[in-house]
XYZ file of C-alpha atoms in Angstrom:
586
model
C 110.062 120.634 113.369
C 106.915 120.038 114.876
C 106.906 116.347 113.744
C 110.217 115.653 115.174
C 109.122 117.250 118.333
C 106.236 115.267 118.902
C 107.912 111.939 118.257
C 110.294 112.922 121.014
C 107.743 113.586 123.618
C 105.833 110.709 122.466
C 109.194 108.502 123.238
C 109.362 110.452 126.627
C 105.730 109.784 127.746
C 106.395 106.019 126.689
C 109.145 105.729 129.227
C 107.176 107.041 131.816
C 104.320 104.720 131.236
C 106.856 101.706 131.586
C 107.959 103.358 134.947
C 104.308 104.006 136.088
C 103.251 100.380 134.986
C 106.136 98.735 136.735
C 105.315 100.571 140.060
C 101.890 99.674 139.854
C 102.734 96.023 139.638
C 101.849 95.544 135.911
C 104.682 94.462 133.443
C 104.173 95.938 129.816
C 105.866 93.314 128.103
C 103.031 91.245 126.181
C 102.686 88.291 124.004
C 102.950 90.074 120.637
C 101.081 92.348 118.248
C 97.839 91.020 117.025
C 98.225 87.892 119.148
C 94.629 88.017 119.882
C 93.536 88.401 116.261
C 93.734 84.831 115.072
C 94.612 83.059 118.211
C 94.385 83.315 122.176
C 96.755 85.772 123.761
C 97.759 84.452 127.447
C 95.898 81.190 127.518
C 95.388 80.052 131.291
C 93.074 78.434 133.230
C 94.037 80.426 136.560
C 91.186 81.481 138.804
C 90.808 84.541 140.858
C 91.069 88.400 140.747
C 89.322 91.327 139.719
C 88.932 92.343 136.157
C 88.616 95.971 135.469
C 87.095 97.728 132.722
C 86.596 101.286 131.894
C 84.025 102.978 129.917
C 84.006 106.652 128.527
C 79.964 106.509 129.021
C 77.225 104.263 130.378
C 75.050 101.716 128.875
C 72.181 102.543 126.695
C 70.662 99.804 129.044
C 71.780 96.633 131.116
C 68.355 95.213 130.577
C 68.999 92.299 127.879
C 65.836 93.038 126.220
C 66.445 96.591 126.214
C 69.735 97.307 124.641
C 71.207 97.721 121.022
C 74.789 98.656 121.407
C 77.738 96.102 120.307
C 79.856 96.235 123.528
C 76.670 95.820 125.651
C 75.537 92.697 123.902
C 79.223 91.504 124.297
C 79.369 92.294 127.996
C 75.737 90.892 128.612
C 76.982 87.310 127.862
C 78.778 87.444 131.358
C 75.323 87.630 132.988
C 73.128 86.067 130.423
C 72.569 83.009 128.233
C 70.609 82.905 125.022
C 69.144 79.982 123.191
C 72.191 79.982 121.083
C 75.417 81.808 120.835
C 78.875 81.986 119.162
C 81.677 79.564 119.969
C 84.533 80.226 122.166
C 87.024 79.688 119.427
C 89.565 82.219 118.121
C 89.758 83.832 114.599
C 86.919 82.924 112.220
C 85.720 79.939 114.128
C 84.080 82.410 116.229
C 81.390 82.886 113.801
C 80.264 79.052 114.569
C 76.724 79.163 116.003
C 76.385 76.712 119.160
C 73.456 75.684 121.169
C 73.398 77.710 124.610
C 70.217 77.528 126.661
C 69.034 74.830 123.882
C 70.469 71.613 123.563
C 70.522 71.801 119.752
C 70.020 74.546 117.169
C 66.525 75.104 115.875
C 64.225 72.509 114.486
C 62.764 73.906 111.658
C 59.261 72.860 109.816
C 59.210 72.003 106.077
C 57.758 75.323 105.256
C 60.616 77.146 107.547
C 57.995 79.087 109.347
C 58.180 77.422 112.642
C 61.209 76.847 114.687
C 61.355 74.673 117.907
C 64.116 74.599 120.633
C 64.315 72.214 123.487
C 66.010 73.681 126.769
C 68.761 71.714 128.547
C 67.503 70.515 131.789
C 68.284 71.727 135.390
C 69.541 75.089 134.335
C 68.900 77.808 137.066
C 68.777 81.683 137.600
C 71.017 82.945 140.093
C 68.363 82.794 142.739
C 67.955 79.197 142.133
C 64.759 79.116 140.090
C 64.681 76.435 137.268
C 64.961 78.085 133.594
C 61.811 77.292 132.049
C 60.588 78.058 128.347
C 58.081 80.456 129.816
C 60.661 82.756 130.854
C 62.186 82.824 127.733
C 58.905 83.531 126.002
C 58.144 86.431 128.515
C 61.475 87.765 127.690
C 61.157 87.948 124.086
C 57.598 88.872 124.525
C 58.595 92.138 126.777
C 61.114 93.180 124.200
C 58.992 92.733 120.911
C 55.883 94.706 122.275
C 57.213 98.154 121.688
C 56.310 100.448 124.337
C 57.651 103.553 126.114
C 59.079 101.524 128.988
C 61.340 99.071 126.750
C 62.119 100.989 123.501
C 65.327 99.783 122.868
C 66.259 97.058 120.596
C 65.893 95.443 117.231
C 62.782 95.071 115.403
C 63.012 91.742 114.042
C 60.797 89.896 116.425
C 57.859 92.215 115.511
C 58.847 91.854 111.672
C 58.742 87.917 112.004
C 56.713 86.694 114.626
C 53.206 85.781 113.412
C 51.203 87.596 115.915
C 52.824 90.855 116.110
C 51.809 93.777 113.946
C 53.680 96.959 113.419
C 52.910 98.482 116.770
C 53.971 95.157 118.393
C 50.435 94.199 119.653
C 48.725 91.114 119.551
C 46.866 91.055 116.064
C 45.400 87.278 116.318
C 42.276 88.418 118.085
C 42.822 86.319 120.990
C 44.353 88.397 123.354
C 47.743 86.212 123.432
C 50.928 86.389 121.755
C 50.332 83.202 119.579
C 53.684 83.974 117.861
C 55.290 81.901 120.534
C 54.194 78.744 122.248
C 55.451 76.524 125.248
C 53.986 73.011 125.264
C 56.093 72.113 128.302
C 58.624 73.908 130.640
C 61.796 72.851 128.534
C 60.177 73.398 124.796
C 59.601 76.754 123.100
C 58.151 77.312 119.392
C 58.169 80.272 117.506
C 55.600 80.604 114.981
C 56.627 83.235 112.004
C 54.593 85.008 109.472
C 57.280 84.005 106.748
C 60.403 81.901 106.449
C 63.392 83.364 108.222
C 66.423 81.428 106.836
C 68.810 82.692 109.469
C 66.579 82.267 112.559
C 69.176 80.445 114.629
C 71.106 83.710 114.700
C 68.222 85.681 115.820
C 67.919 83.580 118.808
C 71.362 84.273 119.879
C 70.589 88.067 120.683
C 70.041 88.915 124.344
C 66.375 89.175 123.924
C 66.094 85.324 124.306
C 67.775 85.608 127.862
C 65.185 84.199 130.211
C 63.121 86.713 132.383
C 61.190 85.242 135.213
C 57.888 86.830 134.984
C 57.111 87.400 138.548
C 60.412 88.890 139.010
C 60.271 91.391 136.050
C 60.331 95.076 137.465
C 59.691 96.521 133.879
C 61.614 99.836 133.670
C 63.713 99.134 136.866
C 64.902 95.719 135.717
C 68.033 97.217 134.151
C 69.261 97.976 137.809
C 69.543 94.221 138.655
C 68.554 91.839 135.829
C 68.646 88.354 136.958
C 71.486 86.277 135.821
C 71.579 82.916 133.804
C 75.286 83.400 133.011
C 78.397 82.924 134.930
C 78.340 86.473 136.898
C 75.511 88.310 138.184
C 74.996 92.009 139.422
C 76.497 93.042 142.823
C 75.886 96.616 142.419
C 75.109 99.272 139.773
C 75.397 103.028 140.281
C 74.393 104.548 137.052
C 77.116 106.796 135.810
C 79.543 105.481 138.282
C 80.092 101.791 138.329
C 78.846 98.338 137.837
C 80.163 95.398 139.626
C 79.744 91.521 138.779
C 80.418 88.676 140.978
C 80.273 85.062 140.486
C 76.668 83.462 140.030
C 76.965 80.048 142.158
C 73.959 78.497 140.011
C 75.738 78.944 136.771
C 76.914 75.310 135.649
C 80.082 75.452 133.415
C 79.304 71.738 132.047
C 76.333 73.121 130.228
C 77.939 76.244 128.809
C 79.804 75.844 125.614
C 81.019 79.516 125.311
C 81.820 81.135 128.667
C 84.231 80.787 131.663
C 83.985 81.879 135.167
C 87.862 82.327 136.030
C 87.950 85.849 137.908
C 86.002 86.655 141.226
C 84.639 89.898 140.188
C 84.231 92.308 137.292
C 84.263 95.987 137.633
C 83.072 98.531 135.048
C 84.058 102.236 135.807
C 81.947 104.496 133.962
C 82.194 108.017 132.519
C 85.837 108.137 132.558
C 87.240 110.523 130.008
C 88.531 108.651 126.801
C 91.982 109.835 127.165
C 92.077 109.080 130.749
C 91.103 105.511 129.994
C 94.290 105.065 127.445
C 96.246 106.518 130.440
C 94.838 104.113 132.932
C 95.477 101.189 130.358
C 99.099 101.950 129.822
C 99.975 102.327 133.471
C 98.233 99.116 134.531
C 95.475 100.554 136.424
C 92.746 98.762 134.385
C 92.603 96.030 132.025
C 90.600 96.806 129.234
C 88.223 99.382 127.645
C 84.858 98.057 127.543
C 83.524 99.916 124.502
C 86.110 98.027 122.086
C 86.570 100.999 119.734
C 90.405 101.274 120.361
C 92.576 103.926 121.875
C 92.466 107.671 121.010
C 94.833 109.315 118.545
C 97.377 110.156 121.355
C 97.259 106.517 122.491
C 97.653 105.348 119.010
C 100.960 107.411 118.486
C 102.180 105.785 121.947
C 101.528 102.269 120.993
C 103.254 102.566 117.613
C 106.238 104.336 119.183
C 106.917 101.603 121.744
C 107.698 97.890 121.071
C 106.533 97.153 124.718
C 103.057 98.827 124.270
C 102.800 97.560 120.799
C 103.167 93.870 122.070
C 99.962 94.209 123.901
C 97.742 95.591 121.206
C 95.555 94.093 118.490
C 94.503 95.957 115.209
C 91.906 93.721 113.792
C 89.406 94.409 111.211
C 86.369 94.251 113.164
C 83.391 94.329 110.832
C 82.235 97.672 112.012
C 81.802 100.813 109.911
C 82.000 104.299 110.621
C 79.561 106.255 108.744
C 77.588 109.543 108.417
C 73.596 108.799 107.942
C 72.329 111.508 105.886
C 68.634 111.834 106.492
C 66.281 111.290 103.397
C 63.214 113.090 104.665
C 64.412 116.560 106.029
C 64.851 119.410 103.200
C 66.655 119.650 101.440
C 68.409 116.403 101.731
C 65.298 114.553 101.064
C 66.343 115.428 97.541
C 68.887 112.798 96.242
C 71.135 115.098 94.504
C 71.786 117.144 97.599
C 72.636 114.014 99.476
C 75.010 113.141 96.622
C 76.496 116.483 96.926
C 77.295 115.589 100.452
C 79.146 112.342 99.226
C 81.113 114.249 96.770
C 82.243 116.962 98.620
C 83.398 114.970 101.670
C 87.300 114.847 102.263
C 87.808 111.098 102.808
C 91.483 111.653 104.122
C 90.138 113.928 106.613
C 87.631 111.718 107.677
C 90.001 108.563 107.813
C 92.388 110.668 110.015
C 89.814 111.372 112.325
C 89.483 107.874 113.177
C 93.273 107.347 113.418
C 94.351 107.075 109.800
C 95.181 103.802 108.319
C 95.354 102.129 111.969
C 91.525 102.947 112.441
C 90.450 101.731 108.949
C 90.507 102.075 105.158
C 88.667 104.525 103.042
C 85.741 102.672 101.813
C 82.928 103.506 99.085
C 80.179 100.979 100.268
C 78.652 100.524 103.693
C 78.752 96.300 103.526
C 82.089 95.408 104.851
C 84.223 92.980 102.813
C 84.088 90.641 105.836
C 80.441 89.825 104.780
C 79.499 87.823 101.955
C 77.667 89.704 99.398
C 79.541 93.165 99.803
C 80.196 94.908 96.540
C 83.619 94.260 94.959
C 86.356 96.923 96.055
C 86.329 98.412 92.621
C 82.667 99.703 93.244
C 83.268 103.380 93.588
C 80.515 105.495 91.997
C 81.211 108.727 93.791
C 85.347 108.616 93.227
C 86.072 108.074 96.908
C 89.296 106.411 95.738
C 90.103 108.341 92.705
C 89.555 111.747 94.296
C 89.979 111.132 98.153
C 89.847 114.731 99.083
C 86.444 115.259 97.316
C 85.069 116.068 93.860
C 84.095 119.890 94.445
C 82.879 120.110 90.839
C 80.605 117.140 90.823
C 79.324 118.448 94.465
C 78.573 122.017 92.872
C 76.866 120.323 90.012
C 74.790 118.076 92.371
C 73.755 120.895 94.639
C 72.479 122.861 91.323
C 70.440 119.704 90.386
C 68.985 119.707 93.769
C 68.100 123.179 93.485
C 70.574 124.663 96.047
C 73.217 126.014 93.731
C 74.367 128.094 96.434
C 74.295 125.286 99.309
C 72.321 124.926 102.292
C 72.348 124.576 106.302
C 72.102 121.612 107.914
C 73.587 120.025 111.551
C 75.817 117.198 112.061
C 75.439 115.088 115.602
C 78.142 113.056 117.213
C 78.986 111.504 120.553
C 80.687 114.142 122.693
C 82.639 111.532 124.741
C 84.005 110.057 121.538
C 86.917 112.238 120.353
C 87.004 110.398 117.024
C 83.497 110.901 116.164
C 83.713 114.663 117.233
C 86.801 114.941 114.653
C 85.060 113.239 111.859
C 81.981 115.668 112.604
C 84.230 118.526 112.440
C 86.386 117.042 109.253
C 82.988 116.637 107.457
C 81.680 120.357 108.264
C 85.006 121.943 106.915
C 84.636 119.709 103.830
C 81.093 120.686 103.081
C 81.745 124.292 103.901
C 83.926 124.509 100.629
C 80.708 124.080 98.403
C 78.379 126.180 100.488
C 76.916 123.585 102.780
C 76.717 125.134 106.335
C 76.743 122.466 109.117
C 76.408 123.283 112.893
C 77.587 120.669 115.251
C 75.516 118.979 118.108
C 77.140 116.757 120.440
C 75.277 114.229 122.926
C 76.137 111.548 125.576
C 76.847 108.284 124.148
C 74.179 106.657 126.333
C 71.537 108.886 124.701
C 71.879 107.778 121.033
C 68.348 106.468 121.543
C 67.251 110.067 122.492
C 69.085 112.214 120.079
C 69.740 110.860 116.522
C 67.642 107.838 117.253
C 64.411 110.122 117.760
C 63.325 110.921 114.613
C 60.996 114.060 116.109
C 64.146 115.310 117.921
C 66.203 114.823 114.394
C 63.480 116.755 112.403
C 63.066 119.453 114.993
C 66.590 120.387 115.129
C 67.685 119.848 111.642
C 69.970 117.072 112.122
C 70.644 116.065 108.632
C 73.883 114.436 109.245
C 74.567 111.909 112.120
C 77.855 110.390 112.791
C 77.876 106.943 114.094
C 78.964 103.418 113.731
C 77.491 100.120 112.708
C 78.236 96.530 112.885
C 76.255 93.295 112.058
C 73.639 92.136 114.456
C 74.957 88.662 113.137
C 77.424 87.623 110.539
C 75.419 88.053 107.456
C 74.256 90.731 104.893
C 70.917 90.849 106.508
C 72.273 91.067 110.113
C 73.991 93.964 108.845
C 71.405 95.893 106.549
C 67.794 95.330 107.782
C 68.149 97.419 110.977
C 69.709 100.492 109.191
C 68.028 100.661 105.659
C 64.629 98.815 105.836
C 61.733 101.091 106.153
C 60.036 98.712 108.849
C 63.221 99.805 111.157
C 62.113 103.204 111.465
C 61.053 103.924 114.946
C 59.634 106.681 116.912
C 62.611 106.167 119.553
C 65.489 103.820 119.220
C 65.607 104.058 115.769
C 68.590 102.519 113.883
C 67.560 103.667 110.358
C 68.887 107.179 111.146
C 68.760 108.055 107.373
C 65.128 107.185 107.398
C 65.496 105.521 104.280
C 62.175 103.831 103.095
C 63.054 102.908 99.606
C 60.470 100.265 97.727
C 63.354 98.184 96.143
C 65.385 97.999 99.244
C 62.352 97.002 101.212
C 61.335 94.425 98.603
C 64.920 92.789 98.449
C 65.166 92.439 102.310
C 61.590 91.140 102.566
C 62.249 88.551 100.209
C 65.776 87.629 100.786
C 64.929 85.358 104.140
C 62.665 83.193 102.193
C 65.722 81.867 99.933
C 67.276 78.883 100.924
C 70.584 79.457 98.893
C 72.841 81.424 100.701
C 74.683 82.078 97.394
C 71.411 83.686 96.028
C 71.084 85.679 99.464
C 74.668 87.098 99.144
C 73.901 88.246 95.510
C 70.788 90.289 96.971
C 72.869 91.848 99.834
C 75.270 93.081 96.907
C 72.228 94.709 95.265
C 70.963 96.375 98.335
C 74.379 97.676 99.466
C 74.707 99.304 95.671
C 71.109 100.659 95.886
C 71.729 102.376 99.139
C 74.599 103.962 97.471
C 72.926 105.196 94.520
C 70.187 106.750 97.120
C 73.194 108.454 98.790
C 71.743 107.797 102.332
C 74.923 106.901 103.817
C 78.417 108.275 103.840
C 80.695 105.342 104.663
C 83.987 106.713 106.228
C 86.047 103.553 106.949
C 85.585 99.875 107.530
C 86.833 100.101 111.209
C 90.228 98.802 112.383
C 90.553 99.238 116.290
C 93.780 99.667 117.885
C 92.751 97.898 121.194
C 95.241 97.701 124.007
C 95.176 94.653 126.444
C 96.705 94.795 129.995
C 99.154 92.006 129.902
C 97.820 90.454 133.005
C 94.597 89.553 131.167
C 94.373 85.895 129.980
C 92.371 84.064 127.416
C 92.226 87.173 125.109
C 90.951 86.658 121.586
C 89.114 88.887 118.847
C 85.636 87.367 118.195
C 84.707 87.920 114.480
C 81.033 87.369 115.409
C 81.150 89.820 118.594
C 83.482 92.117 116.398
C 85.866 92.838 119.409
C 87.526 90.868 122.394
C 85.408 87.991 123.738
C 84.869 89.176 127.472
C 82.990 85.968 128.472
C 86.030 83.934 128.536
C 88.740 86.353 130.172
C 90.983 85.717 133.311
C 93.689 87.226 135.105
C 97.452 85.898 135.796
C 98.055 85.460 139.521
C 98.517 88.390 141.597
C 96.964 90.892 139.279
C 96.363 94.309 140.678
C 94.605 97.222 139.618
C 92.827 100.346 140.775
C 89.050 99.498 140.937
C 88.154 103.068 140.871
C 88.031 106.153 138.496
C 90.465 107.809 140.089
């Protein structure tokens, strides 16, 4: 009875959606389910209109050198350009690297430790200043020199650039950052400690977006980072709204990956997640900027309505939802206690938390099958597939071997504006209680991930042994996925992405050597070995390899899922003529 009643109410709600959408001027007739996965939905060159996004939180930072969230990097391509970027092709072609600010991909020395890029001439910042190699040098250095002012972002620069020690400070004795040289205004040279086979991918990150040194306002730069892309900041009120407008200095003839179709882009911030779905279905906004898909009620409404379904995409996006299990907080510093968590987990309940099969498939390894080197699907040492509700006998045995036969107490964190993460935390808490593991729950704002699970001191003080989160590859390779979450060098005092604090000598050694190997096939074999090793160490509980049921307003044009960006490509979107939406959160 409950199921029947639920479906009936969903049908009524869908009809209400369609009536509301018609009144708002948005027709819900779309171009087909998954139309943007391997192709382009609503291709168009029409110019004009205001593209409206909603965000259930706020950015970690809009400063391109101080950000480490996937959707923030995707959105930043609207107001930044980098040395390289990913093509604007649909489907798997989106993984193709193309020159962006640079004229070509990097020129590498015979020892593969020096990479040279030459810039396209006459490119300008939003204020008309010519873009130079000095601006890019400054941008990388300000991000790489770890400090309390710009703590967020990847550690690759400090790992590979020749002059950076573990603290990000100059170690050359010259007082200069000799890891980067600029022979002339249009040439930038990176000098590395050791070969880095995928360096062209590294310079596609927003940390290479130019920052004029004289206009760098430090901790305040996020309020108005100067644009090198097709749009520039108009106003940004943190926690409320961000508005971008056209950048008149952007030259489309030099840009292979972006368009400048709409007049303005508005992002409403801190909108309730379920309200975002309602606004999408009734035509009051165009897209949810976080790219994680609609919530549970929204999923049911889409699947119950052919009209809504025709405006939805459900790609396997390369992300993994998982629980990071801290390897240094007692008793989880004992591998047997960590294994007990994996054995006790109810994988069906965890999958349901993320929307069932529409949200992703139950998996037993962190590395997605979309990345070469992933272990085969038959790799299942903890029986996730054979006993998807958990193996309580093995969990109890592991607890006994770890010296905790009666269980132990810990805490589980999650982002409290993301209902799926909260549902997963609750499901895991209930799973673990079956074997005596008592877990308290701690929710925190999504924009504060660097303050809560990303700060080891806070994690230790609050006994945060388990943290629900998600991860996608920094670039489409095993190294781009694995290094930041499981190498000991990635453990930082804040903005720590290695939330498990895994510092395993074998994992570190494999990831240290892999970038010196020229053969991609050999690198893939090492990625498989790392993925199997971190599974053996039980530092991660993979939940699902994510599928996002994402709704796109039918007025949005040039919608395509980028396999490199792992969501819709925001930098090419436009609107149909006479599209109207509500630019406010209410």
